[in-house]
Coordinates of C-alpha atoms in Angstrom, one line a residue:
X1 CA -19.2 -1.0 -0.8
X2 CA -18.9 -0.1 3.0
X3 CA -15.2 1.3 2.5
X4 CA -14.5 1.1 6.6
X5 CA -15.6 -2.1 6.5
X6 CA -12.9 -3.0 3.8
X7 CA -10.1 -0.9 5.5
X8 CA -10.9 -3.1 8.4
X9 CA -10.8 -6.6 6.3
X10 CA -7.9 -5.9 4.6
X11 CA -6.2 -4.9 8.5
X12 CA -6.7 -8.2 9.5
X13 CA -5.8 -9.8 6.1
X14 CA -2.5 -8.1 7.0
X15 CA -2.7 -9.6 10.4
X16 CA -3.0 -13.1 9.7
X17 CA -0.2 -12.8 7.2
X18 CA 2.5 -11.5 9.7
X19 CA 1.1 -14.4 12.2
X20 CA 1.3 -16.5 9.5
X21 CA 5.1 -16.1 8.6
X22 CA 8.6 -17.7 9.3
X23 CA 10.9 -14.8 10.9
X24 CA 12.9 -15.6 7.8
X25 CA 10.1 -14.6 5.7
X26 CA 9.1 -11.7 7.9
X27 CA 13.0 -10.5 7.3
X28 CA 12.8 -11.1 3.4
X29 CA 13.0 -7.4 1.4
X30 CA 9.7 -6.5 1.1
X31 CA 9.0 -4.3 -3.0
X32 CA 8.5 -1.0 -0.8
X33 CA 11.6 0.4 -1.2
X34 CA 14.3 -1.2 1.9
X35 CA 11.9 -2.0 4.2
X36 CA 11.3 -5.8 4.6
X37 CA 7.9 -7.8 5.2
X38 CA 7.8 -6.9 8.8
X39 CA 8.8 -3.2 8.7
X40 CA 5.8 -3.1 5.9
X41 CA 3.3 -4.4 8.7
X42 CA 5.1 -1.9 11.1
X43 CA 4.2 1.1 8.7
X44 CA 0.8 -0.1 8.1
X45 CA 0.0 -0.1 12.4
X46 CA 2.4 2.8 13.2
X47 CA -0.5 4.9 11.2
X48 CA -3.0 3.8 13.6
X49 CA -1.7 2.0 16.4
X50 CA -0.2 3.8 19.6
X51 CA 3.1 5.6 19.3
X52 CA 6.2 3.3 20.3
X53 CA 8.1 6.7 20.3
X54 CA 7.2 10.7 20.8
X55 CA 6.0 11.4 17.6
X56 CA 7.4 15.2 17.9
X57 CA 10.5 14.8 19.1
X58 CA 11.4 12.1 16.1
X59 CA 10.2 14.4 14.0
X60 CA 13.1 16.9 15.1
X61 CA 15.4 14.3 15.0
X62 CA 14.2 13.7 11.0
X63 CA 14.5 17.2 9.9
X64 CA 10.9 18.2 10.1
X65 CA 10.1 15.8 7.3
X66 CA 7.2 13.8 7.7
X67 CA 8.5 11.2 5.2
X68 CA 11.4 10.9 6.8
X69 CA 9.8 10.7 10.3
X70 CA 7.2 8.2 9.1
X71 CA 9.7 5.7 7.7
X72 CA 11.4 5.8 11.0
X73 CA 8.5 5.7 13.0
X74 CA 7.7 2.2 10.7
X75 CA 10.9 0.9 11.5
X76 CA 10.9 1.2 15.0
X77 CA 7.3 0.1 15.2
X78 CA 8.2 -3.0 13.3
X79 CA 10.8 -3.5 16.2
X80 CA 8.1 -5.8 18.2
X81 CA 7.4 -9.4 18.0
X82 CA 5.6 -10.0 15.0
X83 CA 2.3 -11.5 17.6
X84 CA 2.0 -8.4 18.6
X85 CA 2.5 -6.5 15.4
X86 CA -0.4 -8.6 14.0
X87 CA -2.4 -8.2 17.9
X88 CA -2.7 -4.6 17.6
X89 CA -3.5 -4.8 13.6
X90 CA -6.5 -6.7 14.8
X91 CA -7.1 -4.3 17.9
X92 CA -7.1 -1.3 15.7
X93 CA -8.9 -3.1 12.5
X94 CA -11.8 -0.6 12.9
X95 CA -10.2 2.5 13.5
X96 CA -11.6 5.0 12.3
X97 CA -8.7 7.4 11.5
X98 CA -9.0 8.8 8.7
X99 CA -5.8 10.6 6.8
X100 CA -6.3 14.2 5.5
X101 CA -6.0 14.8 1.6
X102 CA -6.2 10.9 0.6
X103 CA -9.0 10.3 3.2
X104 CA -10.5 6.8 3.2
X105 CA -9.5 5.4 -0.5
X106 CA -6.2 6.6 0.2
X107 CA -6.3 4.3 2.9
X108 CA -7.0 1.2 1.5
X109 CA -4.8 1.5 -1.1
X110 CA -2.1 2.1 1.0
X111 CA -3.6 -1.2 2.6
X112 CA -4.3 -3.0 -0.6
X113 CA -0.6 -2.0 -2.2
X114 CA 1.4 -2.4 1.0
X115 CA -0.4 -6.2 1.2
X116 CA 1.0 -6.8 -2.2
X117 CA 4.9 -5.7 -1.2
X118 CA 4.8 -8.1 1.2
X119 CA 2.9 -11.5 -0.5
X120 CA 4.6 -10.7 -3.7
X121 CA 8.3 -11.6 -2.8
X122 CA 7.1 -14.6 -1.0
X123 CA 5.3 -15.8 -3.8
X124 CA 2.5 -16.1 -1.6
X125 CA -1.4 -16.2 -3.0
X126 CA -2.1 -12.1 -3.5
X127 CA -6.1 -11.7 -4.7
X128 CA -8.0 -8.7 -3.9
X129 CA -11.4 -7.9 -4.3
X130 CA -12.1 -6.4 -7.5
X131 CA -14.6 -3.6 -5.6
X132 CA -11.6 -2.7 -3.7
X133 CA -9.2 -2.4 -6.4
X134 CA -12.1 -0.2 -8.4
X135 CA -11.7 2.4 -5.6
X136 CA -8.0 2.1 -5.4
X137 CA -7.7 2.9 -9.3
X138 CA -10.4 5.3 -9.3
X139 CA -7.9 7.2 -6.4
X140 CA -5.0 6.6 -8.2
X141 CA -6.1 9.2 -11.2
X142 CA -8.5 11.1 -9.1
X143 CA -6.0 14.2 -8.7
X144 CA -5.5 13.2 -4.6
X145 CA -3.0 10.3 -4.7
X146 CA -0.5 12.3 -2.6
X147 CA 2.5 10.4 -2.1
X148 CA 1.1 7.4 -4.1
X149 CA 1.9 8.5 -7.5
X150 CA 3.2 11.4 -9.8
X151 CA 0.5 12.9 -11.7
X152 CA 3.4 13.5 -14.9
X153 CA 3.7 9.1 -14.1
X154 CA 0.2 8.8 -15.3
X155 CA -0.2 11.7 -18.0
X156 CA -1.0 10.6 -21.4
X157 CA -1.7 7.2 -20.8
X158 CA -5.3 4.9 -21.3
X159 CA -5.6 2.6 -18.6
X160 CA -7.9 -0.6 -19.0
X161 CA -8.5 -3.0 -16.6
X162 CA -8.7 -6.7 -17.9
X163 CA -10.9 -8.4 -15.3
X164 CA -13.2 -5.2 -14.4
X165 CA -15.4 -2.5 -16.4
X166 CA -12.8 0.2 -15.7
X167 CA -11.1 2.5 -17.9
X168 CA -9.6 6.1 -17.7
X169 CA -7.5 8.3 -20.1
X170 CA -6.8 9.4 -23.5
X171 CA -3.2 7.8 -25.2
X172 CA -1.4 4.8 -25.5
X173 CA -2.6 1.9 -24.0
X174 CA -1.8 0.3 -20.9
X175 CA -3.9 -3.2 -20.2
X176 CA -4.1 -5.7 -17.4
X177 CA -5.3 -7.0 -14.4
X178 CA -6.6 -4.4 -12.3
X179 CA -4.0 -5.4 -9.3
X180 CA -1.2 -5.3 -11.6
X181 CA -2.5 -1.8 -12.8
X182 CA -2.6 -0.5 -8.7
X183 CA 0.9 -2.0 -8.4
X184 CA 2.2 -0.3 -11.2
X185 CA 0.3 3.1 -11.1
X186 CA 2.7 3.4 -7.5
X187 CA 5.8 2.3 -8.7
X188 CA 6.1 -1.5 -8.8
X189 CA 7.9 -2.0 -11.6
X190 CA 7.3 -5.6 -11.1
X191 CA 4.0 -5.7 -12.4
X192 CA 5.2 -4.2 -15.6
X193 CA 5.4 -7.9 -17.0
X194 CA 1.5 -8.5 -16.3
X195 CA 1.0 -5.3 -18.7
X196 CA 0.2 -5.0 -22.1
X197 CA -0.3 -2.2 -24.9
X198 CA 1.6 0.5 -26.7
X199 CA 1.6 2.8 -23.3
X200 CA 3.5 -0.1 -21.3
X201 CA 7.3 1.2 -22.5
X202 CA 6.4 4.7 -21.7
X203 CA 5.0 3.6 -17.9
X204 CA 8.1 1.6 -17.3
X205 CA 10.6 4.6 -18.8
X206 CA 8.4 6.6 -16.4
X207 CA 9.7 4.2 -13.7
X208 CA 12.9 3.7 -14.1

């Protein structure tokens, strides 16, 4: 699989959704923490797109902390029409940026998940590739998901996936779709449901 080439796809999947949306919908709470569906997209171009803000001196104003600074930043990205939000998605689908630590899986999974936070609570149709969501799982436990997930959230656990040839771990089981695996692997406690197997109750204590 040509992983640029999915980063890129799944940019403008992202893109066509936002154009696609009521502003109602585009206000709704998104499953990323108190952003809604249009601060999501904000986040997801403010990585890539050109500044709407001095990067450094918001970063002052934030402490020094990048999380901090980048939740801002998405905010204040998301501030623009939603045409353009979803314009400069397109115009920066192929960028080639590529984020230190989590490099290029940790990209589309960032992608991949963030989609998901924002089709979910619309009840919108949310199916991924099952190639992507093989590199987004194989990230997830590969010992670089920085700021995606707590190794101690995974530790002790089997994960299968129901719909691909992908397993990892020694423990109690957790089964399911392999979407509803990414989703809960970063905190989405709403995909808990989807799960199945002894390791399920653990996972969601592991949440909560």
């Amino acid at each position: 699989m040509d992983i640029q080439s999915a980063i890129a796809d799944e940019r403008r999947r992202v893109a066509d959704l936002v154009e696609s949306l009521t502003p109602e919908q585009l206000e709704t709470p998104s499953l990323c923490g108190e952003w809604t569906v249009q601060q999501v997209a904000g986040h997801l171009l403010a990585a890539i797109g050109k500044p709407v803000t001095p990067v450094l001196p918001l970063l002052a104003r934030n402490g020094f902390s990048i999380h901090r600074t980048n939740a801002r930043l998405a905010v204040l990205t998301a501030e623009q029409p939603a045409a353009e939000l979803a314009r400069s998605l397109r115009d920066n689908a192929e960028n080639p940026f590529r984020p230190p630590i989590v490099g290029y899986p940790g990209q589309l999974t960032d992608l991949q998940v963030h989609g998901q936070d924002m089709r979910r609570p619309l009840g919108l149709p949310h199916g991924l590739r099952l190639e992507r969501l093989r590199v987004s799982l194989d990230f997830l436990v590969g010992g670089r998901a920085v700021g995606f997930t707590p190794k101690r959230r995974l530790a002790g656990l089997r994960f299968e996936a129901a719909d691909l040839d992908w397993s990892t771990g020694a423990g109690p089981l957790v089964t399911g779709p392999a979407e509803a695996l990414m989703l809960a692997m970063t905190g989405r406690g709403v995909a808990l449901s989807e799960l199945d197997g002894p390791g399920v109750p653990i996972l969601r204590n592991r949440l909560s």
